[in-house]
Amino acid sequence: MPSRVFERLCGFMRDVLGVYVTLLKVLVPALVVVKILDELGATVWLGHILAPLMQLFDLPPELGIVWATTLLTNIFTGMVVFFEIAGDMPLTVAQISVFSALLLIGHSLPVEGAVARRAGVPWWATLILRVGGALVFAGLLSAVYPLLGTGSRQAEVMWRPEPAASGLGDWLLGQFETLGMIFLIILALMILLAVLRWLKFERLIHMALSPLLKTLGIGRAAANVTVIGTTLGLTYGAGLLIRDVDSGVMSRRDSVLVLCFLGLCHSVIEDTLLILLLGADLWAVLWARLAFAILVIACLARWPGHWLPVRRENPAVDSR
């Protein structure tokens, strides 16, 4: 009996390490590319290109460099740059919410795009969905606020992040800490999924999400990944998604739709809390974003043509 438990434990850890190593093969090169691009001045160059777009949304052109930083790195780094460049600007709640829409959908493209590509979503689709989706969602919010007559009061900033260290050693240390935290989170997630499966709660999750997944055109096998990616982040959800696709548990079509959905709406806990600290509206950065993602993916799932892999039903998966 003890030997059987030990064998199962070893098998479980092999699965965890398999998911983690698969992610490392994607994350490490992407992080290095991002650092090289930043050192070569790509962030400043992209910021100048994006500056005119900011004015279309009644935003200061200086915010172009903030979005450029966020596109290439992450929301937290973008917030640091925001306070360095525009921290003292008198921005309204509507302006902050519109700009937050750009940050929430359009961020970490090199890293998250590389992860999505490994799971089946091509680069062109990621760029169109994330950048185009961010612009469309921000445009909708900028049009809705004047109609509602809200968001005119000045935004109240509740927290300012400390400037990040810029040395190569500090950068390397930060990346090692991030990769170590990713391993711990993946380990915890896979333990949680195993416990839920043992307690028979996994089936309840599938049943509860069935209406939403049906609306999105996604099979029930993607329920766990959808929950994890939406709440915690695309990288964690994609790590488990790659495992399920490679093992045949999830179809390629479902994986593409899930990743497209997560591209528009993921990490709703951490990212939303960060953005709220800037003074944005909760309804805009959470509920409106979720509704926007559902609408877009529901339309894409039913779009005529063959941009999606053909669905092949798997009786073993459907019966779960």
Short mmCIF file of C-alpha atoms in Angstrom, two decimals, residues 34-293:
data_model
loop_
_atom_site.label_atom_id
_atom_site.label_comp_id
_atom_site.label_asym_id
_atom_site.label_seq_id
_atom_site.Cartn_x
_atom_site.Cartn_y
_atom_site.Cartn_z
CA VAL A 34 11.17 41.35 -23.94
CA LYS A 35 14.29 42.47 -22.08
CA ILE A 36 16.27 42.84 -25.32
CA LEU A 37 13.46 44.83 -26.96
CA ASP A 38 13.29 47.14 -23.97
CA GLU A 39 17.05 47.72 -24.01
CA LEU A 40 16.88 48.53 -27.73
CA GLY A 41 14.26 51.22 -27.14
CA ALA A 42 11.25 49.38 -28.56
CA THR A 43 9.04 50.64 -25.73
CA VAL A 44 9.72 54.32 -26.48
CA TRP A 45 9.30 53.74 -30.23
CA LEU A 46 5.98 51.97 -29.73
CA GLY A 47 4.84 54.68 -27.33
CA HIS A 48 5.28 57.35 -30.01
CA ILE A 49 3.18 55.26 -32.41
CA LEU A 50 0.39 54.82 -29.86
CA ALA A 51 0.29 58.47 -28.74
CA PRO A 52 -2.19 59.60 -31.48
CA LEU A 53 -4.52 56.71 -30.54
CA MET A 54 -4.74 58.03 -26.99
CA GLN A 55 -6.22 61.29 -28.27
CA LEU A 56 -8.99 59.38 -30.03
CA PHE A 57 -10.19 58.31 -26.57
CA ASP A 58 -9.79 61.80 -25.06
CA LEU A 59 -6.65 60.69 -23.23
CA PRO A 60 -3.32 62.53 -22.88
CA PRO A 61 -0.86 61.42 -25.61
CA GLU A 62 1.74 60.77 -22.90
CA LEU A 63 -0.21 57.68 -21.93
CA GLY A 64 0.94 56.05 -25.18
CA ILE A 65 4.28 55.16 -23.58
CA VAL A 66 2.43 53.68 -20.60
CA TRP A 67 0.38 51.37 -22.80
CA ALA A 68 3.46 50.50 -24.85
CA THR A 69 5.23 49.45 -21.64
CA THR A 70 2.23 47.41 -20.57
CA LEU A 71 1.93 45.72 -23.97
CA LEU A 72 5.53 44.55 -23.79
CA THR A 73 5.72 43.78 -20.05
CA ASN A 74 2.80 43.67 -17.60
CA ILE A 75 0.20 45.82 -15.86
CA PHE A 76 2.26 46.41 -12.73
CA THR A 77 5.22 47.75 -14.71
CA GLY A 78 2.82 49.88 -16.74
CA MET A 79 1.45 51.35 -13.51
CA VAL A 80 4.96 52.29 -12.38
CA VAL A 81 5.52 54.13 -15.68
CA PHE A 82 2.07 55.71 -15.38
CA PHE A 83 2.95 57.37 -12.09
CA GLU A 84 6.32 58.49 -13.43
CA ILE A 85 4.75 60.14 -16.51
CA ALA A 86 1.16 60.98 -15.68
CA GLY A 87 0.81 60.51 -11.94
CA ASP A 88 -0.07 64.18 -11.32
CA MET A 89 -2.42 64.62 -14.29
CA PRO A 90 -6.04 65.41 -13.32
CA LEU A 91 -7.83 62.47 -14.99
CA THR A 92 -11.51 61.68 -14.59
CA VAL A 93 -12.96 58.33 -13.61
CA ALA A 94 -14.15 57.90 -17.20
CA GLN A 95 -10.67 58.56 -18.60
CA ILE A 96 -9.00 56.17 -16.14
CA SER A 97 -11.61 53.49 -16.88
CA VAL A 98 -11.15 53.85 -20.65
CA PHE A 99 -7.37 53.70 -20.30
CA SER A 100 -7.69 50.74 -17.93
CA ALA A 101 -9.60 48.89 -20.65
CA LEU A 102 -6.50 49.16 -22.86
CA LEU A 103 -4.25 47.87 -20.08
CA LEU A 104 -6.47 44.97 -19.00
CA ILE A 105 -6.82 43.45 -22.46
CA GLY A 106 -3.59 44.64 -24.07
CA HIS A 107 -0.68 43.59 -21.85
CA SER A 108 2.21 41.08 -21.70
CA LEU A 109 1.85 40.26 -25.40
CA PRO A 110 5.31 38.70 -25.97
CA VAL A 111 4.98 36.32 -23.01
CA GLU A 112 1.27 35.53 -23.09
CA GLY A 113 1.27 35.46 -26.89
CA ALA A 114 4.07 32.89 -26.86
CA VAL A 115 2.14 30.75 -24.37
CA ALA A 116 -1.02 31.04 -26.47
CA ARG A 117 0.91 30.07 -29.62
CA ARG A 118 2.21 26.93 -27.92
CA ALA A 119 -1.38 26.03 -27.08
CA GLY A 120 -2.64 26.56 -30.64
CA VAL A 121 -3.45 30.26 -31.13
CA PRO A 122 -1.26 31.87 -33.86
CA TRP A 123 0.51 35.19 -33.27
CA TRP A 124 -1.66 37.08 -35.75
CA ALA A 125 -4.81 36.02 -33.90
CA THR A 126 -3.36 37.07 -30.53
CA LEU A 127 -2.34 40.49 -31.84
CA ILE A 128 -5.67 41.16 -33.53
CA LEU A 129 -7.70 39.91 -30.58
CA ARG A 130 -5.70 41.57 -27.80
CA VAL A 131 -4.79 44.90 -29.43
CA GLY A 132 -7.96 45.16 -31.53
CA GLY A 133 -10.14 44.00 -28.63
CA ALA A 134 -8.53 46.55 -26.30
CA LEU A 135 -9.15 49.39 -28.78
CA VAL A 136 -12.75 48.36 -29.45
CA PHE A 137 -13.58 47.91 -25.75
CA ALA A 138 -11.96 51.24 -24.85
CA GLY A 139 -13.85 52.90 -27.70
CA LEU A 140 -17.16 51.50 -26.46
CA LEU A 141 -16.51 52.76 -22.94
CA SER A 142 -15.51 56.21 -24.19
CA ALA A 143 -18.78 56.39 -26.14
CA VAL A 144 -20.96 55.09 -23.30
CA TYR A 145 -19.72 57.40 -20.52
CA PRO A 146 -21.01 60.65 -22.14
CA LEU A 147 -24.35 58.99 -22.85
CA LEU A 148 -24.69 57.93 -19.22
CA GLY A 149 -23.47 61.26 -17.93
CA THR A 150 -21.20 59.58 -15.39
CA GLY A 151 -17.49 59.35 -14.73
CA SER A 152 -16.86 63.11 -14.78
CA ARG A 153 -15.46 63.34 -11.25
CA GLN A 154 -11.72 63.22 -10.78
CA ALA A 155 -10.26 59.77 -10.18
CA GLU A 156 -8.81 59.11 -6.73
CA VAL A 157 -5.58 57.15 -6.72
CA MET A 158 -5.43 54.82 -3.69
CA TRP A 159 -1.87 53.48 -4.07
CA ARG A 160 1.40 54.22 -5.81
CA PRO A 161 3.84 51.39 -6.58
CA GLU A 162 7.52 51.76 -5.78
CA PRO A 163 9.78 52.28 -8.82
CA ALA A 164 11.27 48.99 -9.98
CA ALA A 165 15.04 48.46 -9.95
CA SER A 166 16.50 48.66 -13.45
CA GLY A 167 19.80 46.75 -13.14
CA LEU A 168 20.40 43.46 -14.94
CA GLY A 169 21.01 41.63 -11.65
CA ASP A 170 17.75 42.91 -10.19
CA TRP A 171 15.95 41.92 -13.39
CA LEU A 172 17.37 38.37 -13.25
CA LEU A 173 16.44 38.03 -9.58
CA GLY A 174 12.92 39.22 -10.31
CA GLN A 175 12.50 36.70 -13.15
CA PHE A 176 13.74 33.82 -10.99
CA GLU A 177 11.29 34.81 -8.26
CA THR A 178 8.47 34.98 -10.80
CA LEU A 179 9.29 31.56 -12.30
CA GLY A 180 9.55 30.05 -8.83
CA MET A 181 6.16 31.46 -7.88
CA ILE A 182 4.67 30.06 -11.10
CA PHE A 183 5.86 26.57 -10.11
CA LEU A 184 4.28 26.87 -6.65
CA ILE A 185 1.00 28.11 -8.10
CA ILE A 186 0.88 25.30 -10.68
CA LEU A 187 1.59 22.76 -7.93
CA ALA A 188 -1.20 24.20 -5.78
CA LEU A 189 -3.64 24.29 -8.71
CA MET A 190 -3.01 20.68 -9.67
CA ILE A 191 -3.41 19.58 -6.04
CA LEU A 192 -6.68 21.50 -5.87
CA LEU A 193 -7.95 19.92 -9.09
CA ALA A 194 -7.03 16.45 -7.82
CA VAL A 195 -8.89 17.09 -4.55
CA LEU A 196 -11.95 18.44 -6.37
CA ARG A 197 -11.95 15.39 -8.63
CA TRP A 198 -11.67 13.08 -5.60
CA LEU A 199 -14.53 14.89 -3.82
CA LYS A 200 -16.68 14.77 -6.98
CA PHE A 201 -16.88 18.58 -7.02
CA GLU A 202 -15.39 18.75 -10.50
CA ARG A 203 -18.65 17.55 -12.04
CA LEU A 204 -20.56 20.25 -10.17
CA ILE A 205 -18.21 22.88 -11.62
CA HIS A 206 -18.84 21.53 -15.11
CA MET A 207 -22.61 21.63 -14.57
CA ALA A 208 -22.51 25.19 -13.18
CA LEU A 209 -20.46 26.45 -16.12
CA SER A 210 -22.37 24.50 -18.75
CA PRO A 211 -24.63 27.43 -19.83
CA LEU A 212 -21.66 29.80 -20.18
CA LEU A 213 -19.53 27.26 -22.05
CA LYS A 214 -22.43 26.49 -24.37
CA THR A 215 -22.81 30.20 -25.12
CA LEU A 216 -19.10 30.39 -25.90
CA GLY A 217 -19.25 27.27 -28.06
CA ILE A 218 -16.78 25.48 -25.78
CA GLY A 219 -16.98 21.87 -24.59
CA ARG A 220 -17.36 20.86 -20.92
CA ALA A 221 -13.80 19.50 -20.76
CA ALA A 222 -12.55 23.10 -20.74
CA ALA A 223 -14.44 24.09 -17.57
CA ASN A 224 -11.51 23.80 -15.14
CA VAL A 225 -9.08 25.65 -17.38
CA THR A 226 -11.61 28.42 -18.01
CA VAL A 227 -12.14 28.98 -14.29
CA ILE A 228 -8.40 28.96 -13.51
CA GLY A 229 -7.46 31.24 -16.39
CA THR A 230 -10.28 33.70 -15.77
CA THR A 231 -9.58 34.06 -12.05
CA LEU A 232 -5.79 33.64 -11.85
CA GLY A 233 -4.31 34.33 -15.27
CA LEU A 234 -3.77 33.16 -18.82
CA THR A 235 -0.34 31.64 -18.14
CA TYR A 236 -1.62 29.28 -15.44
CA GLY A 237 -4.71 28.31 -17.42
CA ALA A 238 -2.69 27.78 -20.58
CA GLY A 239 -0.19 25.55 -18.76
CA LEU A 240 -2.95 23.14 -17.79
CA LEU A 241 -4.64 23.59 -21.17
CA ILE A 242 -1.50 22.47 -23.02
CA ARG A 243 -1.42 19.34 -20.89
CA ASP A 244 -5.08 18.55 -21.63
CA VAL A 245 -4.68 19.13 -25.36
CA ASP A 246 -1.52 17.01 -25.60
CA SER A 247 -3.21 14.18 -23.68
CA GLY A 248 -6.36 14.33 -25.81
CA VAL A 249 -8.65 15.41 -22.96
CA MET A 250 -9.53 18.68 -24.70
CA SER A 251 -10.06 19.29 -28.40
CA ARG A 252 -7.91 21.75 -30.32
CA ARG A 253 -11.00 23.79 -31.17
CA ASP A 254 -11.96 24.19 -27.51
CA SER A 255 -8.39 25.16 -26.61
CA VAL A 256 -8.38 27.93 -29.23
CA LEU A 257 -11.72 29.32 -28.05
CA VAL A 258 -10.71 29.17 -24.38
CA LEU A 259 -7.45 31.00 -25.06
CA CYS A 260 -9.26 33.64 -27.12
CA PHE A 261 -11.69 34.15 -24.24
CA LEU A 262 -8.85 34.34 -21.71
CA GLY A 263 -7.06 36.81 -23.95
CA LEU A 264 -9.94 39.22 -23.41
CA CYS A 265 -10.77 38.39 -19.81
CA HIS A 266 -8.27 36.73 -17.48
CA SER A 267 -6.82 37.28 -14.02
CA VAL A 268 -9.99 39.10 -12.99
CA ILE A 269 -8.93 39.08 -9.33
CA GLU A 270 -5.35 40.43 -9.39
CA ASP A 271 -5.56 42.64 -12.48
CA THR A 272 -8.92 44.13 -11.51
CA LEU A 273 -7.70 44.99 -8.01
CA LEU A 274 -4.59 46.67 -9.44
CA ILE A 275 -6.64 48.76 -11.85
CA LEU A 276 -9.16 49.76 -9.18
CA LEU A 277 -6.27 51.33 -7.27
CA LEU A 278 -6.01 53.85 -10.11
CA GLY A 279 -9.60 54.95 -9.48
CA ALA A 280 -11.37 53.08 -12.30
CA ASP A 281 -15.03 51.97 -12.25
CA LEU A 282 -15.61 48.40 -11.11
CA TRP A 283 -18.51 47.89 -13.51
CA ALA A 284 -16.33 48.90 -16.47
CA VAL A 285 -13.16 46.96 -15.67
CA LEU A 286 -14.89 43.79 -14.47
CA TRP A 287 -18.51 43.30 -15.49
CA ALA A 288 -18.41 45.19 -18.79
CA ARG A 289 -15.13 43.46 -19.70
CA LEU A 290 -16.59 40.03 -18.90
CA ALA A 291 -19.71 40.76 -20.98
CA PHE A 292 -17.55 42.04 -23.85
CA ALA A 293 -15.41 38.87 -23.80
#
